[in-house]
PDB file of C-alpha atoms and ligand atoms in Angstrom:
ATOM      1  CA  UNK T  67     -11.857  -6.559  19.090  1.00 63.00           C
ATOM      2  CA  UNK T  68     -10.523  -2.907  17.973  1.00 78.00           C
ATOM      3  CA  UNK T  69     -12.018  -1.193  15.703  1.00 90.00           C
ATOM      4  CA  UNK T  70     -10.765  -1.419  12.041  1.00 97.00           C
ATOM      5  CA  UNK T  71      -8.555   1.740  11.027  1.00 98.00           C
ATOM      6  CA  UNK T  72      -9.983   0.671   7.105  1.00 98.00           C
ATOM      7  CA  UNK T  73     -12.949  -0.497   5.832  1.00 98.00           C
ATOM      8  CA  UNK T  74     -14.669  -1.175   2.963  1.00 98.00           C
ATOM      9  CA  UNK T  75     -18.958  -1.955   3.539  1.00 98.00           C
ATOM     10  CA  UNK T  76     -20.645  -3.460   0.536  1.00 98.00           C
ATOM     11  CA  UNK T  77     -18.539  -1.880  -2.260  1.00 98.00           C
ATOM     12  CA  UNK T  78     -19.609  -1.899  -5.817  1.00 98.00           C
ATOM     13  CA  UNK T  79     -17.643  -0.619  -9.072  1.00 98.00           C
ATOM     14  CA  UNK T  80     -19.205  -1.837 -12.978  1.00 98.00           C
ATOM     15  CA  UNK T  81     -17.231  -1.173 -15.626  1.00 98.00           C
ATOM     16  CA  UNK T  82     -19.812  -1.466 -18.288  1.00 97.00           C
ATOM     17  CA  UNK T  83     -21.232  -4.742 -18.256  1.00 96.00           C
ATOM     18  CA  UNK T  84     -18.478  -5.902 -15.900  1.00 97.00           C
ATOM     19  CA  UNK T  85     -18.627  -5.703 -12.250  1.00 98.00           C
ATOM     20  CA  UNK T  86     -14.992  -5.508 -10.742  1.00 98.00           C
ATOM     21  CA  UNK T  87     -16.300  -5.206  -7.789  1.00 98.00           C
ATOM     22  CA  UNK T  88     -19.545  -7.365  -6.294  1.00 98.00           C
ATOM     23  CA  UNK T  89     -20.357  -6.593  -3.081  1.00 98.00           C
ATOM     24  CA  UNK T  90     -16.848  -6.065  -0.575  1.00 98.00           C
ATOM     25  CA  UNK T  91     -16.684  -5.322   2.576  1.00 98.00           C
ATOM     26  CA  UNK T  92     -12.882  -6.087   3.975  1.00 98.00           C
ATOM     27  CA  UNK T  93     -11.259  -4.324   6.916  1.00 98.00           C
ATOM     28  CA  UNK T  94      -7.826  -3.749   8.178  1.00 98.00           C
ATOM     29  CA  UNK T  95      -7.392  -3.483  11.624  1.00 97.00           C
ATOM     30  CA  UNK T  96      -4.278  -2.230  13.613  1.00 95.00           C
ATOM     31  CA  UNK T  97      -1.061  -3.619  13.936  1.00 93.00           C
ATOM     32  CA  UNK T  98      -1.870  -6.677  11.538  1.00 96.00           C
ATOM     33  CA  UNK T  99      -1.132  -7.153   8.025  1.00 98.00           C
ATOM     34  CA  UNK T 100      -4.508  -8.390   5.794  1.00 98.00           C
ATOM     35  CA  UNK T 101      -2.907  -9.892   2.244  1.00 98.00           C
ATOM     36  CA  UNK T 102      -5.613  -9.863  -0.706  1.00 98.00           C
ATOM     37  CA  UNK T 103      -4.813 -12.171  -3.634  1.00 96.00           C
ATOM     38  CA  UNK T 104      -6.726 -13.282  -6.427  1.00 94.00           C
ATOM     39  CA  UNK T 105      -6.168 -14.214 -10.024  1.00 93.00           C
ATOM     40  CA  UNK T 106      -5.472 -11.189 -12.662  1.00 93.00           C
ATOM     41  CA  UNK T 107      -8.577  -9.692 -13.333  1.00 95.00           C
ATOM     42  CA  UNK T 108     -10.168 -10.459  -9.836  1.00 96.00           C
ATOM     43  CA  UNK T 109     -10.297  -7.117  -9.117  1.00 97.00           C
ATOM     44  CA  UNK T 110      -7.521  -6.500  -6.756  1.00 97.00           C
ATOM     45  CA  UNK T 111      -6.096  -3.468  -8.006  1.00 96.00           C
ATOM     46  CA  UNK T 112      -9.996  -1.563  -8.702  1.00 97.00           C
ATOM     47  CA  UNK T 113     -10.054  -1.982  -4.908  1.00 98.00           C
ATOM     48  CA  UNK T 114      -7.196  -0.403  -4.347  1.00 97.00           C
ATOM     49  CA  UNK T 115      -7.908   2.684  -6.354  1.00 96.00           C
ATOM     50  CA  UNK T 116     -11.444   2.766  -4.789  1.00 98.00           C
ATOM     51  CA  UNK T 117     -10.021   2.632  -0.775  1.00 98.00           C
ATOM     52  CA  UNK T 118      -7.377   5.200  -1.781  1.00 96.00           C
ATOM     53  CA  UNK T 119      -9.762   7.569  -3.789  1.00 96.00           C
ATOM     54  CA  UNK T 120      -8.488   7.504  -7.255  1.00 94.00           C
ATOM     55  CA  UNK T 121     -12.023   5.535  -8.603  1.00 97.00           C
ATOM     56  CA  UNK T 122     -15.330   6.225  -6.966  1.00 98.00           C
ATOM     57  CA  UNK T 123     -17.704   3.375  -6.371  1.00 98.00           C
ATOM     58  CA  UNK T 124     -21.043   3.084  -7.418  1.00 98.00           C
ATOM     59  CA  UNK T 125     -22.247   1.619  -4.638  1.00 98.00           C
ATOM     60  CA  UNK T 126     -21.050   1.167  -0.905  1.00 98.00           C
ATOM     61  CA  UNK T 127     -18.362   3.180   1.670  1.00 98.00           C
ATOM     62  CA  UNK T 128     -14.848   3.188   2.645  1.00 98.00           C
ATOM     63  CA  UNK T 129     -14.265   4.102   5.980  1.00 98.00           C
ATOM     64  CA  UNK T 130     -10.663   5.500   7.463  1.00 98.00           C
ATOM     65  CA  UNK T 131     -10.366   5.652  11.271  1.00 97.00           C
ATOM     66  CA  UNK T 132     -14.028   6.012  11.917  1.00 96.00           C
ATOM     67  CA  UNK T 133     -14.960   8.578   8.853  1.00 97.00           C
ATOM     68  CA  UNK T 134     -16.547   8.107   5.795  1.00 98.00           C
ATOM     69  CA  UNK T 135     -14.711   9.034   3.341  1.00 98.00           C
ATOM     70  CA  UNK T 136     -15.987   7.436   0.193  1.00 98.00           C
ATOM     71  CA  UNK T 137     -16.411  11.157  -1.362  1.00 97.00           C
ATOM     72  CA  UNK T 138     -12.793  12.537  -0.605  1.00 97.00           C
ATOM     73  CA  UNK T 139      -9.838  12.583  -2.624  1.00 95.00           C
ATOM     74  CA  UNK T 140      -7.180  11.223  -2.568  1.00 92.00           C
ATOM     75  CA  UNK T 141      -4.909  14.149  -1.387  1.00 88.00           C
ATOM     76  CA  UNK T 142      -7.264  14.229   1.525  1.00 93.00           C
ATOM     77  CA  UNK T 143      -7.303  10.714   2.313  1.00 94.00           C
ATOM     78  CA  UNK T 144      -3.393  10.907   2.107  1.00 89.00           C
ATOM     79  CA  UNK T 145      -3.243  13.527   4.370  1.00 87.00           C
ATOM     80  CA  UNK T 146      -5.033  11.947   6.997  1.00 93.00           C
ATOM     81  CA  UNK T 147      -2.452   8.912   6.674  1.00 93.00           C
ATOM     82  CA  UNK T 148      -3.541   6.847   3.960  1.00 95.00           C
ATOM     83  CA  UNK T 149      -0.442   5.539   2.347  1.00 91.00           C
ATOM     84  CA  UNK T 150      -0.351   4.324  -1.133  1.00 88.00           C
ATOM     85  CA  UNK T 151       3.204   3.114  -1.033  1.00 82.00           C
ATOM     86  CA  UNK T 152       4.859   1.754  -4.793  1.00 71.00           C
ATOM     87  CA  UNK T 153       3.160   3.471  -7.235  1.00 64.00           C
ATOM     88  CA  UNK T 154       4.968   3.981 -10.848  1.00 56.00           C
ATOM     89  CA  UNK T 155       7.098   6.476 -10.546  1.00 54.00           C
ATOM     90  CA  UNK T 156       6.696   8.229  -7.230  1.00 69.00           C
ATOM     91  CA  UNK T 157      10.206   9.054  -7.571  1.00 80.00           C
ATOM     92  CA  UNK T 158      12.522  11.635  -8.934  1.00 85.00           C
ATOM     93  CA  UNK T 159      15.576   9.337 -10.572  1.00 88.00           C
ATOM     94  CA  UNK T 160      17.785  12.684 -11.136  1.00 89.00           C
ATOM     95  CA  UNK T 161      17.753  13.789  -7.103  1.00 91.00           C
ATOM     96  CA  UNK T 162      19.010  12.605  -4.705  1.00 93.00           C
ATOM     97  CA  UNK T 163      17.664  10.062  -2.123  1.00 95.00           C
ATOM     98  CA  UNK T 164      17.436  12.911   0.722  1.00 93.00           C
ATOM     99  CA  UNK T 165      16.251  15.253  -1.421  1.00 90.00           C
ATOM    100  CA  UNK T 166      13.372  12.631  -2.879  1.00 90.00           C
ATOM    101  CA  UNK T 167      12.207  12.471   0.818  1.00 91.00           C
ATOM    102  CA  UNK T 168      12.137  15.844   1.364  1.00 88.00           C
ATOM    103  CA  UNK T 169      10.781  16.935  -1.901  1.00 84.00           C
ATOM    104  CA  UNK T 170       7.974  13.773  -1.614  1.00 80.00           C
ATOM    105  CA  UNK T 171       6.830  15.138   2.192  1.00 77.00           C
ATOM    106  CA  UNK T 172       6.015  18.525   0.960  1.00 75.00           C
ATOM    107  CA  UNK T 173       4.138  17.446  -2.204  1.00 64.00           C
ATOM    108  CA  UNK T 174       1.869  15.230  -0.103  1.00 54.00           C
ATOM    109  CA  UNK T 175       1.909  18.591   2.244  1.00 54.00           C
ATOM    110  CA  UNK T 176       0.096  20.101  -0.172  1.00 54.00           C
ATOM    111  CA  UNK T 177       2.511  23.079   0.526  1.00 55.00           C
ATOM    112  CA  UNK T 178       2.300  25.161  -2.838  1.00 56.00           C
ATOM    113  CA  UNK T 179       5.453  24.271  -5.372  1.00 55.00           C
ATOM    114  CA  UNK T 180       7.357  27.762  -5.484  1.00 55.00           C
ATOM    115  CA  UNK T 181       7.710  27.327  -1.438  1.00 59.00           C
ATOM    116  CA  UNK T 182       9.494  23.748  -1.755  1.00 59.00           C
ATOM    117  CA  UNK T 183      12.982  25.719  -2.275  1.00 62.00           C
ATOM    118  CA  UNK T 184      13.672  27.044   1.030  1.00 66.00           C
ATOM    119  CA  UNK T 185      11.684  24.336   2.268  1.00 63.00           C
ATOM    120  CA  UNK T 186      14.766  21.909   1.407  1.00 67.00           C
ATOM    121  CA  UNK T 187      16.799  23.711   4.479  1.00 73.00           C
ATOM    122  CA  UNK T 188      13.779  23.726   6.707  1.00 77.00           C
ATOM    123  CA  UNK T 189      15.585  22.001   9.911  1.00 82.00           C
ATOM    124  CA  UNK T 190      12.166  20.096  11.273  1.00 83.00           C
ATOM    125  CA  UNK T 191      11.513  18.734   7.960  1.00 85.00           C
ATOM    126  CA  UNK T 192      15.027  17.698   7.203  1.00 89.00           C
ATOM    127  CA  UNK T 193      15.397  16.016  10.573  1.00 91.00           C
ATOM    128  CA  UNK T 194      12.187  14.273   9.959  1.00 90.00           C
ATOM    129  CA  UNK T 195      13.016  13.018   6.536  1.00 93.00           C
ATOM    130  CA  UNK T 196      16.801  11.932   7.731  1.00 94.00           C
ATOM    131  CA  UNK T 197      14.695  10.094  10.709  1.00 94.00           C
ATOM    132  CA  UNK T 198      12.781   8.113   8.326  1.00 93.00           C
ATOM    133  CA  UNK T 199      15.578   7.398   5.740  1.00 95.00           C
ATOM    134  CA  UNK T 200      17.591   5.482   9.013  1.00 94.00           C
ATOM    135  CA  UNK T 201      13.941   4.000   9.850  1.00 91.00           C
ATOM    136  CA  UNK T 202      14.035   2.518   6.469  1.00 90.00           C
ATOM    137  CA  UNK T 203      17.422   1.141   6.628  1.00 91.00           C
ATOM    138  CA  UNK T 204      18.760   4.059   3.745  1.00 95.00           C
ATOM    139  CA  UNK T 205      20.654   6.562   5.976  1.00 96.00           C
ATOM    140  CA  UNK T 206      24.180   5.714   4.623  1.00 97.00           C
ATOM    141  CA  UNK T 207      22.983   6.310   1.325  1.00 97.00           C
ATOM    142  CA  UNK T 208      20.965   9.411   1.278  1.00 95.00           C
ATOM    143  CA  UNK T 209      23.180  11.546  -0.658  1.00 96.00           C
ATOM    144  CA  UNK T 210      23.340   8.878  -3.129  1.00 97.00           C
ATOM    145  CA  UNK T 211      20.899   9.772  -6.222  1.00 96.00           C
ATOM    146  CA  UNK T 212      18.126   7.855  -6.656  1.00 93.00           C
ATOM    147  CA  UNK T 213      18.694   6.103  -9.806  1.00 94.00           C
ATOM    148  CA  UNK T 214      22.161   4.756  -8.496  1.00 96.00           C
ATOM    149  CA  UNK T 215      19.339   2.714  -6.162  1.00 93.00           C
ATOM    150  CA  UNK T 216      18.568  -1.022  -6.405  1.00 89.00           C
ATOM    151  CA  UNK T 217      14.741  -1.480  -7.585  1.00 86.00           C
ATOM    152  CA  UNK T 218      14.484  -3.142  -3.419  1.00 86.00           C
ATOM    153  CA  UNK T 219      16.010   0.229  -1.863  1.00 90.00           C
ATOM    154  CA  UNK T 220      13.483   2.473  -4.659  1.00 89.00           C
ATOM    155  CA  UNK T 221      10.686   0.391  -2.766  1.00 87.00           C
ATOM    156  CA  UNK T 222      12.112   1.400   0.623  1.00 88.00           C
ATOM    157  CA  UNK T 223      12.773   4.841  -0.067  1.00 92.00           C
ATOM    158  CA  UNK T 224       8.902   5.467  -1.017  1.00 88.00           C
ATOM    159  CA  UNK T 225       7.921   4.345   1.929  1.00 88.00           C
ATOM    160  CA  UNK T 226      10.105   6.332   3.801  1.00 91.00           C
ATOM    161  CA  UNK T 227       8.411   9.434   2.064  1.00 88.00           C
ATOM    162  CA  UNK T 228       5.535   8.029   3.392  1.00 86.00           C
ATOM    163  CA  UNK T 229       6.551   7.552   6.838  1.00 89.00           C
ATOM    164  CA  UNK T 230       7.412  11.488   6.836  1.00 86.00           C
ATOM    165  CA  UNK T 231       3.684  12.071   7.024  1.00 81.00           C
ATOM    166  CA  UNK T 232       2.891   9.740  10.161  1.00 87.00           C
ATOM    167  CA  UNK T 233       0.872   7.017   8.278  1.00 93.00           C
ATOM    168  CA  UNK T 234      -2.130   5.433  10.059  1.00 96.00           C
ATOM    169  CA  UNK T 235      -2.302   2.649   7.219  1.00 97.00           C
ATOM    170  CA  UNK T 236      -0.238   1.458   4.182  1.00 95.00           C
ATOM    171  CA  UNK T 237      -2.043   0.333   1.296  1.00 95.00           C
ATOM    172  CA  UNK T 238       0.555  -1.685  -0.943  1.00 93.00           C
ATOM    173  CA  UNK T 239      -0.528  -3.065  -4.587  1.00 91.00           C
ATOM    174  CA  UNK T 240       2.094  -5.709  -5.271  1.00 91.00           C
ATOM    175  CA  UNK T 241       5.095  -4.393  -3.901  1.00 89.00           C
ATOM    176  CA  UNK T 242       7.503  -7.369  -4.816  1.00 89.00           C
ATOM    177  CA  UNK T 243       6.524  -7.158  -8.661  1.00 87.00           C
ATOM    178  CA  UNK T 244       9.784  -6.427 -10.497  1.00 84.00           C
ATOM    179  CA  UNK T 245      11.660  -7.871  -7.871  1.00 85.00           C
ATOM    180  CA  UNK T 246      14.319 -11.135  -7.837  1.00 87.00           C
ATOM    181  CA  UNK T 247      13.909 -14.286  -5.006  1.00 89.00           C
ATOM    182  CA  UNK T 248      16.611 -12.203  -2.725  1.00 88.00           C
ATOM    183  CA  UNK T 249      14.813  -8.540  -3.596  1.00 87.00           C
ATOM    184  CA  UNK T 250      11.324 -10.029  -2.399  1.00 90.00           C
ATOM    185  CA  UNK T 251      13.202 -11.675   0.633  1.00 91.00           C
ATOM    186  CA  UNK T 252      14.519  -8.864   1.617  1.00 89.00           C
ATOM    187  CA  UNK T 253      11.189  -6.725   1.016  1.00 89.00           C
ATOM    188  CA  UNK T 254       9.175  -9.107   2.746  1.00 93.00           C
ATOM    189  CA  UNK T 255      11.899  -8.687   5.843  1.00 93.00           C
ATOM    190  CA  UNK T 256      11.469  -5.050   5.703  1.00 90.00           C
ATOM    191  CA  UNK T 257       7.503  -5.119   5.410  1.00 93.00           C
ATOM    192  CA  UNK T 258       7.691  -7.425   8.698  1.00 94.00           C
ATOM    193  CA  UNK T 259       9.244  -4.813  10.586  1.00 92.00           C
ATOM    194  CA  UNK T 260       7.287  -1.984   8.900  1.00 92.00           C
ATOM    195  CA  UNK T 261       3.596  -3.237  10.448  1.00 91.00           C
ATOM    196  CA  UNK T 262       4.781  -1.606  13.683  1.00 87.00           C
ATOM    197  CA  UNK T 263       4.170   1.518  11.730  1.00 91.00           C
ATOM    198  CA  UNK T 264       0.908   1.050  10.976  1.00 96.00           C
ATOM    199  CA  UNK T 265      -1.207  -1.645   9.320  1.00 97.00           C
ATOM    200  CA  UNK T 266      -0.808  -2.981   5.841  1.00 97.00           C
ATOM    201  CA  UNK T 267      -3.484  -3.890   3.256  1.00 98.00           C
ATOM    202  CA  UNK T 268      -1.315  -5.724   0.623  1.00 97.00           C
ATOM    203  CA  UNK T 269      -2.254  -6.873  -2.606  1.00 96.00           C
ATOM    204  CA  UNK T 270       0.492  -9.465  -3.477  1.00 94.00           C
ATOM    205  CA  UNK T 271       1.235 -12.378  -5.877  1.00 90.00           C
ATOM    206  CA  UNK T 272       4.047 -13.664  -4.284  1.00 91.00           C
ATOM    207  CA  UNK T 273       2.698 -16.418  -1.920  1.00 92.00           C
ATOM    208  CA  UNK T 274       5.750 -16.921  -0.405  1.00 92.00           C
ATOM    209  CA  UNK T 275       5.820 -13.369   0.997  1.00 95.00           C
ATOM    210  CA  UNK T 276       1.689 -13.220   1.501  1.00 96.00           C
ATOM    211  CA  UNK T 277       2.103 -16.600   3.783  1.00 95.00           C
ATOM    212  CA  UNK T 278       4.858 -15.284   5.612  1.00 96.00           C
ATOM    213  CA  UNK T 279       3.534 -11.930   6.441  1.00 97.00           C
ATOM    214  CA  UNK T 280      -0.201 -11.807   6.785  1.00 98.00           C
ATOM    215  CA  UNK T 281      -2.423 -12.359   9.599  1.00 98.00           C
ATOM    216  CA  UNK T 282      -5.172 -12.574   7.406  1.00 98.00           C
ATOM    217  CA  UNK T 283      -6.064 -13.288   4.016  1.00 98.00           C
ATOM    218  CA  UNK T 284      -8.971 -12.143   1.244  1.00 97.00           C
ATOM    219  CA  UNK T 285      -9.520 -14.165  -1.932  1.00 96.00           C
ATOM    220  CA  UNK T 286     -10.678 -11.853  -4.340  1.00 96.00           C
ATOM    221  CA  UNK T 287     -12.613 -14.162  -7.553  1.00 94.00           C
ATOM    222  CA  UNK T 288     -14.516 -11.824 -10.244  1.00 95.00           C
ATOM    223  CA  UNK T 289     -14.938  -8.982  -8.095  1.00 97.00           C
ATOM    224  CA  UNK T 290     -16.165 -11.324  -5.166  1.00 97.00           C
ATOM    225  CA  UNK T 291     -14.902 -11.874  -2.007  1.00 97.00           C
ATOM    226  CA  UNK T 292     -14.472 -15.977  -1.844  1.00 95.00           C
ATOM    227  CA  UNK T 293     -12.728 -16.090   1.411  1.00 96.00           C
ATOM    228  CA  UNK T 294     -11.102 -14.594   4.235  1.00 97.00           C
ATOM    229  CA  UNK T 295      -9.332 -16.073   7.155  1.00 97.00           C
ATOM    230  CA  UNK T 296      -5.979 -17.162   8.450  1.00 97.00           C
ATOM    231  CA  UNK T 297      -3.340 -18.375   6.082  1.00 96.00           C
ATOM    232  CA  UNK T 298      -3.617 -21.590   7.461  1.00 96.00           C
ATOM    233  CA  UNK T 299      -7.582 -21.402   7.023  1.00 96.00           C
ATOM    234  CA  UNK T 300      -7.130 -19.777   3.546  1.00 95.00           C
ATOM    235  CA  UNK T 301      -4.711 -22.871   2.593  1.00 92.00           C
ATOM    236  CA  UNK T 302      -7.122 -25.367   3.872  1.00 92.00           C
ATOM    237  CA  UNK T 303     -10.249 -23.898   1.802  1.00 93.00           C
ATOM    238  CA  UNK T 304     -11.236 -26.039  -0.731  1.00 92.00           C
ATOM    239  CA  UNK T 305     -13.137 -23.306  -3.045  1.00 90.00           C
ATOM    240  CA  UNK T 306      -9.847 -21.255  -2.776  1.00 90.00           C
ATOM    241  CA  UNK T 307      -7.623 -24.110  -3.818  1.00 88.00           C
ATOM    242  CA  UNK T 308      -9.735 -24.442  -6.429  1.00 86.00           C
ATOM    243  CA  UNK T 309     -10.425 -21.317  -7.745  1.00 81.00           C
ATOM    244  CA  UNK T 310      -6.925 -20.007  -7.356  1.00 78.00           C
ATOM    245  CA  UNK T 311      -4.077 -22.020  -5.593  1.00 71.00           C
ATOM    246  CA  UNK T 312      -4.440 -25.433  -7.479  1.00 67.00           C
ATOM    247  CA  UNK T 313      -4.609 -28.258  -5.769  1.00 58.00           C
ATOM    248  CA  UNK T 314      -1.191 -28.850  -5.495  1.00 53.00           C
ATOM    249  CA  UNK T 315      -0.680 -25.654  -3.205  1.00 47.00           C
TER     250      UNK T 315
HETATM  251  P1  ADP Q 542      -6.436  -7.191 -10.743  1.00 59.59           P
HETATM  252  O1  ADP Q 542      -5.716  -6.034 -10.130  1.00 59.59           O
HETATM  253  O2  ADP Q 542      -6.989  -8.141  -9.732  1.00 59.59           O
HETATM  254  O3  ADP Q 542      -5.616  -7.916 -11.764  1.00 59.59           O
HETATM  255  P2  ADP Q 542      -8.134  -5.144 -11.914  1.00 59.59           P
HETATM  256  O4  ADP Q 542      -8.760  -4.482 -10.757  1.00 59.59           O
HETATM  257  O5  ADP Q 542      -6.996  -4.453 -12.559  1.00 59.59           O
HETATM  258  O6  ADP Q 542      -7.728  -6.643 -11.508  1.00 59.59           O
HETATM  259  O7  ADP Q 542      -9.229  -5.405 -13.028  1.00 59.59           O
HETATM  260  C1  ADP Q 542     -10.473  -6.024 -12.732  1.00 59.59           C
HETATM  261  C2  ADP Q 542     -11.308  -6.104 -13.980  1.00 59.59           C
HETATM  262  O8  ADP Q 542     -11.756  -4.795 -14.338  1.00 59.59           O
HETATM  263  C3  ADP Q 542     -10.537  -6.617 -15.201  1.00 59.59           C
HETATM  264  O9  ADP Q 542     -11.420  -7.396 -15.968  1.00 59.59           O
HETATM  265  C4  ADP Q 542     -10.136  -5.345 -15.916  1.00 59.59           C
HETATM  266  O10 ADP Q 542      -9.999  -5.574 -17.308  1.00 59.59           O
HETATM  267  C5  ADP Q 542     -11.315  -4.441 -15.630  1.00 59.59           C
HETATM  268  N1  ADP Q 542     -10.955  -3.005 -15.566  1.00 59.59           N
HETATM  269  C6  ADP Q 542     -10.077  -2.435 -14.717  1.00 59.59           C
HETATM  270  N2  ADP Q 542     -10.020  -1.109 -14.884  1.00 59.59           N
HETATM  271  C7  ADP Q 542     -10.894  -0.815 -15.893  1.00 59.59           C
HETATM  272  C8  ADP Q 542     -11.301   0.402 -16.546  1.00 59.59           C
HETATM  273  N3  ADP Q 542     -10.800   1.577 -16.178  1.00 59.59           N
HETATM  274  N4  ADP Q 542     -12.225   0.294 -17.535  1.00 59.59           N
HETATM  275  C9  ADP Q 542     -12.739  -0.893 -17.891  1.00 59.59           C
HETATM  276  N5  ADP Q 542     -12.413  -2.059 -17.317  1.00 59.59           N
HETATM  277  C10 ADP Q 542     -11.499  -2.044 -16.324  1.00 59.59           C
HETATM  278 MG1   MG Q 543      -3.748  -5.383 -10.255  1.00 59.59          MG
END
């Protein structure tokens, strides 16, 4: 088998007297998407922070394409193609959707702010950002501004600022939340296509959209991994169904 781009050995975060995170170790490996669910509270979204760098753990590594980089930040980690796709407000509502690209590519560039001006007619950089806004399916619209956007096309326009700085995994923390039954089927089209990209680790609620997509799934339960396998594995576990899905799932 390859070898994971992500990975997670043993990880431990207490919050107090709470421990959010017992003991995980959960990899992503290429091309496939890994779905981690779990009721609120399990933990999910300390995970997150501690892969991407925005919580340190107090025990255990992450590891991103072979390197340790538990003690990085998370400008680092992002520059050597960690994407943290859908965060609260990534984006600039007042600009437009070009210009969000652009503007979005630099900042992770870590290219100093007075420089982003004539940085907006850099050729290389606009071509890349007008590559990724047709990748994402937002070309026609790029001159649009951003808040004339549906919430769906806000969610595809951050990741094509992420695809501007050649991502070697998404990491996704419930990308359909906010979204309507056509919104999420649309999303979890897009996502579908978007694992030929790179990898996803996706924390989602929506179990129509983590059944559909992932290849493999974690069960997160107080800070504990329960499970991991196939969906069809995951459906059949009976400390899952129990702990999470109901019986009726
Ligand atoms: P999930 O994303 O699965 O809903 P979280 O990771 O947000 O779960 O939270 C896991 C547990 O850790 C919850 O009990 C939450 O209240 C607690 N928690 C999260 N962040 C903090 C924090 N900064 N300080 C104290 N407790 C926290
Ligand atoms: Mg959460």
């Amino acid at each position: 088998m390859s070898d994971p781009v992500l990975a997670t050995h043993n990880l431990q975060k207490r919050f107090g007297a709470l421990t959010a995170t017992d003991d995980v170790s959960i990899d992503l490996r290429p091309q496939e998407i890994h779905a981690v669910i779990g009721p609120n509270g399990a933990g999910k979204s300390t995970l997150i922070a501690q892969i991407c760098g925005g919580l340190q753990p107090d025990a255990g590594t992450v590891h991103f394409l072979g390197q340790d980089v538990t003690r990085q930040s998370t400008a680092i980690r992002a520059r050597a193609g960690l994407a943290r796709t859908f965060q609260i407000s990534a984006l600039a509502m007042e600009d437009t959707v070009l210009e969000n690209v652009l503007l979005g590519s630099l900042g992770a560039s870590g290219r100093p702010w007075r420089f982003w001006q004539p940085a907006l007619s850099d050729n290389t950089l606009r071509a890349k950002s007008e590559a990724a806004l047709e990748r994402v399916g937002l070309g026609d619209v790029r001159h649009v501004r951003c808040a004339n956007l549906s919430h769906g096309q806000r969610r595809q326009l951050e990741v094509a600022v992420a695809l501007t700085l050649s991502p070697r995994a998404f990491v996704m923390d419930e990308p359909m939340a906010g979204l309507g039954s056509e919104g999420s089927k649309q999303l979890t089209g897009f996502l579908d296509t978007l694992r030929d990209e790179a990898p996803i680790l996706l924390v989602e609620h929506d179990m129509d959209a983590v059944f559909a997509l992932a290849d493999r799934v974690t069960v997160l339960v107080y800070g504990r991994v329960i499970a991991t396998g196939s969906v069809d594995e995951i459906r059949a576990n009976h400390e899952v169904r129990q702990a999470y899905l109901g019986d009726d799932a």
